[in-house]
Amino acid sequence: MKKTHKITMTETGTNDINNFTDDVLCHILSFLATKDAVATSVLSKRFRSLWLYTPSINFTQSNEDIGSWVVYSVMRMKGLKLPLKRFCLKLNGPIYDADSFDISTWVNGAIQRRLEYLDLSLSLSLDINFPLGNIIHGSKTLVVLKLNKLKVDNVFIDGFPCLKTMHLDNVVFKQHKHLMHLLSGCPNLEELHAIKPVTEDGYTFNADNEDFEFQSLHNLALVTLSMADCIPMECIPQVKFLSFKEDFSFFQASPDYKFTCMFRNLSFLKFIVKVYNMNWFLQVLQHCPNLQSLVILKDANVSDHYMDENIDVKKWQPELTPECLSTQLNLCSFQNFRGWKCELEFAKYIMKNAKVLQNMRISSHRSSKPQTKLEMVKKLSLCPKSSPTCELSFE
Amino acid sequence: MAEKASESSNSISLNTVDGKIFKVSPTIANQMQTIQSLIKAYDSSRVISLPHVNAFHLSKIIEYLEGKSATTVSAVKEFEAQFMKDLSLKQLKGLLIAVGYLKVNELLELMPKTVAKLIENKSVEFLRKFFGIVNDFTPSEEAKIREEIAWAFDGVDED
């Protein structure tokens, strides 16, 4: 889709536009930033008020020099009767003359128009203490909720019964119970992406600090998490695709951390890691008896030979073999592989123990030298494989 | 043999504006809302004429509807990217008109998104040329609107 189309006069007949219905044109405008959509009102009489009928409002960072009056007037012009499905507001710096009162007014106004998609990204550096739960008690129509760099210090009383997708990026929760309340208010959630949720009170679900009973999210199939201790694993028992984006500080800080539930439906597991901790990988694998695919993606920017110092690779000899290795796992993929000892050891371990493995894919880090790659290929090709049909491939 | 016969008796015949007849399966036809309502209105054995759609556009729509039934999410994405890439600008616009007429919902999602990418942050002159729009404002009318929405013209790309 990146190919750019060159515009030549031979390709554009005059009055092409008459063949387009208003519906199609509105649809095109709805994918534009509101600023660009408004600018089309100068094209011709037909376009004069066409943008008003697009069901979306989309202000992003590039509108640096517009003031809050612009948002107010766009909201007012669109009126309450016209439908609004998408509302997207991304402020990446102290660019607006807007305070939390203004933002509350806009978001609340949007929610009341039967909003389906809300994408809010506020720079925490604005130091807006945004009482999200005060202004939105919940929504019966919202399907997608994306929050980025903002602080939540309230409980959403009514919840989000229709919500299917929730993305939380760098969201600060004043108390851990605010996060738990938010999740339990979304019983139909299918996709959750929670990167670095921070709880100011420092509580995790392990801590014996509350009598909050959490209902498990039975439709939740796709989950990406960092800092696994923020969300109780018990509430995602049906997960099918799980990614851990992990800085491991939590695992190192609490090495006794234990999973207490089994992910019986999990077929795809991905680790995005900076630090290799084979014991952590194994602990998770123990809880995924039906795992089909395992991907380990190493953070490309880690330059040191960085692994958990507590593990002596030479003596690494796990006692138990996870069930999925003997019966299910058929694809294993290592990305940004550099051939470091811990990586080689874990790859060897998988090949030695995965009885039905079909594909072992290694893609090396871009900076790897041909010489190193060759040695990696040699070393791994000589390793014993317990699956007779396992194919080893290098990229 | 019997299976083949029943399949062809189920299939729906579409006649494009340039006189080419396409036979499509009900699964494909049902993804075009306009045809769905035409089937209901006519007896199904009749050939349905499509006055606004030519053979190239219909074949592209069928290619899309058949191709996107790929199994994985990433395979569908790849297919869609390639499908859009293969179209020239003229084809893209023509196809979008046909898709709007036939109401192929999935393409009505994908194609406007692609068009929006092509026109984002572009000047008024670029957009008029792109869509073939005749400016029916007087210079003073246009100047007045530009003044009203001056904030929307900050930072627009040069042609």
PDB file of C-alpha atoms in Angstrom, chain A residues 69-211:
ATOM      1  CA  TRP A  69     -11.509  26.570  20.535  1.00  0.00           C
ATOM      2  CA  VAL A  70     -11.015  24.560  17.349  1.00  0.00           C
ATOM      3  CA  VAL A  71     -12.006  21.327  19.074  1.00  0.00           C
ATOM      4  CA  TYR A  72     -14.953  23.065  20.715  1.00  0.00           C
ATOM      5  CA  SER A  73     -16.175  24.492  17.433  1.00  0.00           C
ATOM      6  CA  VAL A  74     -15.766  21.200  15.553  1.00  0.00           C
ATOM      7  CA  MET A  75     -17.735  19.414  18.266  1.00  0.00           C
ATOM      8  CA  ARG A  76     -20.407  22.099  18.165  1.00  0.00           C
ATOM      9  CA  MET A  77     -20.692  22.167  14.361  1.00  0.00           C
ATOM     10  CA  LYS A  78     -21.083  18.418  14.166  1.00  0.00           C
ATOM     11  CA  GLY A  79     -24.025  18.786  16.489  1.00  0.00           C
ATOM     12  CA  LEU A  80     -25.578  16.252  18.745  1.00  0.00           C
ATOM     13  CA  LYS A  81     -27.831  14.638  16.185  1.00  0.00           C
ATOM     14  CA  LEU A  82     -25.150  13.430  13.792  1.00  0.00           C
ATOM     15  CA  PRO A  83     -23.616  10.115  14.712  1.00  0.00           C
ATOM     16  CA  LEU A  84     -20.097   9.988  16.053  1.00  0.00           C
ATOM     17  CA  LYS A  85     -18.391   6.628  16.025  1.00  0.00           C
ATOM     18  CA  ARG A  86     -14.721   7.450  16.429  1.00  0.00           C
ATOM     19  CA  PHE A  87     -13.037  10.010  18.613  1.00  0.00           C
ATOM     20  CA  CYS A  88      -9.301  10.263  18.611  1.00  0.00           C
ATOM     21  CA  LEU A  89      -7.349  12.856  20.580  1.00  0.00           C
ATOM     22  CA  LYS A  90      -3.584  12.656  20.753  1.00  0.00           C
ATOM     23  CA  LEU A  91      -1.720  15.409  22.498  1.00  0.00           C
ATOM     24  CA  ASN A  92       1.974  14.748  22.678  1.00  0.00           C
ATOM     25  CA  GLY A  93       3.127  17.806  24.490  1.00  0.00           C
ATOM     26  CA  PRO A  94       1.997  21.015  26.096  1.00  0.00           C
ATOM     27  CA  ILE A  95       0.495  22.172  22.830  1.00  0.00           C
ATOM     28  CA  TYR A  96      -3.039  23.040  23.684  1.00  0.00           C
ATOM     29  CA  ASP A  97      -4.448  25.707  25.856  1.00  0.00           C
ATOM     30  CA  ALA A  98      -6.612  22.903  27.135  1.00  0.00           C
ATOM     31  CA  ASP A  99      -6.876  21.712  30.693  1.00  0.00           C
ATOM     32  CA  SER A 100      -8.496  18.644  32.145  1.00  0.00           C
ATOM     33  CA  PHE A 101     -11.875  20.396  32.195  1.00  0.00           C
ATOM     34  CA  ASP A 102     -11.760  20.900  28.408  1.00  0.00           C
ATOM     35  CA  ILE A 103     -10.671  17.356  27.722  1.00  0.00           C
ATOM     36  CA  SER A 104     -13.392  16.023  30.002  1.00  0.00           C
ATOM     37  CA  THR A 105     -15.998  18.051  28.167  1.00  0.00           C
ATOM     38  CA  TRP A 106     -14.913  16.723  24.764  1.00  0.00           C
ATOM     39  CA  VAL A 107     -14.627  13.108  25.806  1.00  0.00           C
ATOM     40  CA  ASN A 108     -17.915  13.213  27.618  1.00  0.00           C
ATOM     41  CA  GLY A 109     -19.603  14.872  24.638  1.00  0.00           C
ATOM     42  CA  ALA A 110     -18.199  12.194  22.346  1.00  0.00           C
ATOM     43  CA  ILE A 111     -19.256   9.299  24.589  1.00  0.00           C
ATOM     44  CA  GLN A 112     -22.810  10.623  24.697  1.00  0.00           C
ATOM     45  CA  ARG A 113     -23.079  10.340  20.922  1.00  0.00           C
ATOM     46  CA  ARG A 114     -22.983   6.575  21.063  1.00  0.00           C
ATOM     47  CA  LEU A 115     -19.256   6.427  20.479  1.00  0.00           C
ATOM     48  CA  GLU A 116     -17.753   3.094  19.424  1.00  0.00           C
ATOM     49  CA  TYR A 117     -14.058   3.895  19.261  1.00  0.00           C
ATOM     50  CA  LEU A 118     -12.141   6.089  21.713  1.00  0.00           C
ATOM     51  CA  ASP A 119      -8.430   6.712  21.377  1.00  0.00           C
ATOM     52  CA  LEU A 120      -6.974   9.072  23.978  1.00  0.00           C
ATOM     53  CA  SER A 121      -3.327   9.855  24.224  1.00  0.00           C
ATOM     54  CA  LEU A 122      -2.350  12.566  26.655  1.00  0.00           C
ATOM     55  CA  SER A 123       1.177  13.409  27.535  1.00  0.00           C
ATOM     56  CA  LEU A 124       1.760  12.723  31.212  1.00  0.00           C
ATOM     57  CA  SER A 125       4.172  15.620  31.190  1.00  0.00           C
ATOM     58  CA  LEU A 126       1.148  17.872  30.871  1.00  0.00           C
ATOM     59  CA  ASP A 127       0.563  16.849  34.429  1.00  0.00           C
ATOM     60  CA  ILE A 128      -3.125  16.707  33.817  1.00  0.00           C
ATOM     61  CA  ASN A 129      -4.632  14.678  36.554  1.00  0.00           C
ATOM     62  CA  PHE A 130      -7.392  13.359  34.413  1.00  0.00           C
ATOM     63  CA  PRO A 131     -10.420  12.103  36.317  1.00  0.00           C
ATOM     64  CA  LEU A 132     -11.465   9.714  33.577  1.00  0.00           C
ATOM     65  CA  GLY A 133     -13.795   7.736  35.797  1.00  0.00           C
ATOM     66  CA  ASN A 134     -15.594  10.906  36.861  1.00  0.00           C
ATOM     67  CA  ILE A 135     -16.504  11.907  33.351  1.00  0.00           C
ATOM     68  CA  ILE A 136     -17.110   8.514  31.809  1.00  0.00           C
ATOM     69  CA  HIS A 137     -18.976   6.181  34.068  1.00  0.00           C
ATOM     70  CA  GLY A 138     -18.842   3.669  31.286  1.00  0.00           C
ATOM     71  CA  SER A 139     -20.393   3.232  27.882  1.00  0.00           C
ATOM     72  CA  LYS A 140     -22.878   0.817  26.443  1.00  0.00           C
ATOM     73  CA  THR A 141     -21.663   1.379  22.882  1.00  0.00           C
ATOM     74  CA  LEU A 142     -17.879   1.524  23.101  1.00  0.00           C
ATOM     75  CA  VAL A 143     -16.145  -1.362  21.303  1.00  0.00           C
ATOM     76  CA  VAL A 144     -12.549  -0.141  21.247  1.00  0.00           C
ATOM     77  CA  LEU A 145     -10.829   1.802  24.029  1.00  0.00           C
ATOM     78  CA  LYS A 146      -7.228   2.947  23.692  1.00  0.00           C
ATOM     79  CA  LEU A 147      -5.594   4.921  26.461  1.00  0.00           C
ATOM     80  CA  ASN A 148      -2.055   6.141  26.289  1.00  0.00           C
ATOM     81  CA  LYS A 149      -0.002   8.133  28.798  1.00  0.00           C
ATOM     82  CA  LEU A 150      -2.718   9.190  31.119  1.00  0.00           C
ATOM     83  CA  LYS A 151      -3.639   8.760  34.696  1.00  0.00           C
ATOM     84  CA  VAL A 152      -6.756   7.055  35.956  1.00  0.00           C
ATOM     85  CA  ASP A 153      -7.787   7.811  39.485  1.00  0.00           C
ATOM     86  CA  ASN A 154     -11.419   6.780  39.502  1.00  0.00           C
ATOM     87  CA  VAL A 155     -13.608   3.772  39.133  1.00  0.00           C
ATOM     88  CA  PHE A 156     -15.790   3.361  36.046  1.00  0.00           C
ATOM     89  CA  ILE A 157     -19.062   2.606  37.768  1.00  0.00           C
ATOM     90  CA  ASP A 158     -21.091   1.415  34.782  1.00  0.00           C
ATOM     91  CA  GLY A 159     -18.380  -0.431  32.923  1.00  0.00           C
ATOM     92  CA  PHE A 160     -18.115  -1.206  29.214  1.00  0.00           C
ATOM     93  CA  PRO A 161     -20.342  -4.187  28.414  1.00  0.00           C
ATOM     94  CA  CYS A 162     -19.649  -4.125  24.639  1.00  0.00           C
ATOM     95  CA  LEU A 163     -15.931  -3.466  24.786  1.00  0.00           C
ATOM     96  CA  LYS A 164     -13.899  -5.957  22.734  1.00  0.00           C
ATOM     97  CA  THR A 165     -10.510  -4.292  22.472  1.00  0.00           C
ATOM     98  CA  MET A 166      -8.583  -2.423  25.149  1.00  0.00           C
ATOM     99  CA  HIS A 167      -5.106  -0.976  24.772  1.00  0.00           C
ATOM    100  CA  LEU A 168      -3.396   0.515  27.803  1.00  0.00           C
ATOM    101  CA  ASP A 169       0.008   2.051  27.155  1.00  0.00           C
ATOM    102  CA  ASN A 170       1.850   3.683  30.006  1.00  0.00           C
ATOM    103  CA  VAL A 171      -1.329   4.328  31.912  1.00  0.00           C
ATOM    104  CA  VAL A 172      -0.902   5.234  35.552  1.00  0.00           C
ATOM    105  CA  PHE A 173      -3.558   3.958  37.927  1.00  0.00           C
ATOM    106  CA  LYS A 174      -3.781   5.733  41.204  1.00  0.00           C
ATOM    107  CA  GLN A 175      -4.681   2.520  42.967  1.00  0.00           C
ATOM    108  CA  HIS A 176      -4.432  -1.033  41.810  1.00  0.00           C
ATOM    109  CA  LYS A 177      -8.139  -1.521  42.368  1.00  0.00           C
ATOM    110  CA  HIS A 178      -8.849   1.058  39.655  1.00  0.00           C
ATOM    111  CA  LEU A 179      -7.178  -1.192  37.119  1.00  0.00           C
ATOM    112  CA  MET A 180      -9.024  -4.233  38.423  1.00  0.00           C
ATOM    113  CA  HIS A 181     -12.348  -2.414  38.320  1.00  0.00           C
ATOM    114  CA  LEU A 182     -11.729  -1.264  34.768  1.00  0.00           C
ATOM    115  CA  LEU A 183     -11.019  -4.838  33.630  1.00  0.00           C
ATOM    116  CA  SER A 184     -13.897  -6.405  35.457  1.00  0.00           C
ATOM    117  CA  GLY A 185     -16.246  -3.872  33.884  1.00  0.00           C
ATOM    118  CA  CYS A 186     -15.489  -5.345  30.444  1.00  0.00           C
ATOM    119  CA  PRO A 187     -16.919  -8.883  30.543  1.00  0.00           C
ATOM    120  CA  ASN A 188     -16.794  -9.291  26.757  1.00  0.00           C
ATOM    121  CA  LEU A 189     -13.223  -8.228  26.192  1.00  0.00           C
ATOM    122  CA  GLU A 190     -11.486 -10.182  23.406  1.00  0.00           C
ATOM    123  CA  GLU A 191      -8.199  -8.347  23.071  1.00  0.00           C
ATOM    124  CA  LEU A 192      -6.104  -6.769  25.807  1.00  0.00           C
ATOM    125  CA  HIS A 193      -2.847  -4.983  25.326  1.00  0.00           C
ATOM    126  CA  ALA A 194      -1.380  -3.656  28.564  1.00  0.00           C
ATOM    127  CA  ILE A 195       2.122  -2.231  28.351  1.00  0.00           C
ATOM    128  CA  LYS A 196       3.597  -0.830  31.526  1.00  0.00           C
ATOM    129  CA  PRO A 197       0.513  -0.157  33.523  1.00  0.00           C
ATOM    130  CA  VAL A 198       1.732   1.545  36.660  1.00  0.00           C
ATOM    131  CA  THR A 199      -0.077   1.509  39.939  1.00  0.00           C
ATOM    132  CA  GLU A 200       0.915   4.360  42.165  1.00  0.00           C
ATOM    133  CA  ASP A 201       0.189   2.492  45.339  1.00  0.00           C
ATOM    134  CA  GLY A 202       2.620  -0.171  44.167  1.00  0.00           C
ATOM    135  CA  TYR A 203       0.199  -2.980  44.894  1.00  0.00           C
ATOM    136  CA  THR A 204       0.092  -5.995  42.701  1.00  0.00           C
ATOM    137  CA  PHE A 205      -2.608  -8.569  42.651  1.00  0.00           C
ATOM    138  CA  ASN A 206      -0.392 -10.883  44.678  1.00  0.00           C
ATOM    139  CA  ALA A 207      -0.354  -8.516  47.554  1.00  0.00           C
ATOM    140  CA  ASP A 208      -2.863  -9.400  50.152  1.00  0.00           C
ATOM    141  CA  ASN A 209      -4.401  -6.001  50.134  1.00  0.00           C
ATOM    142  CA  GLU A 210      -7.958  -6.023  49.008  1.00  0.00           C
ATOM    143  CA  ASP A 211     -11.091  -8.020  48.992  1.00  0.00           C
TER     144      ASP A 211
END
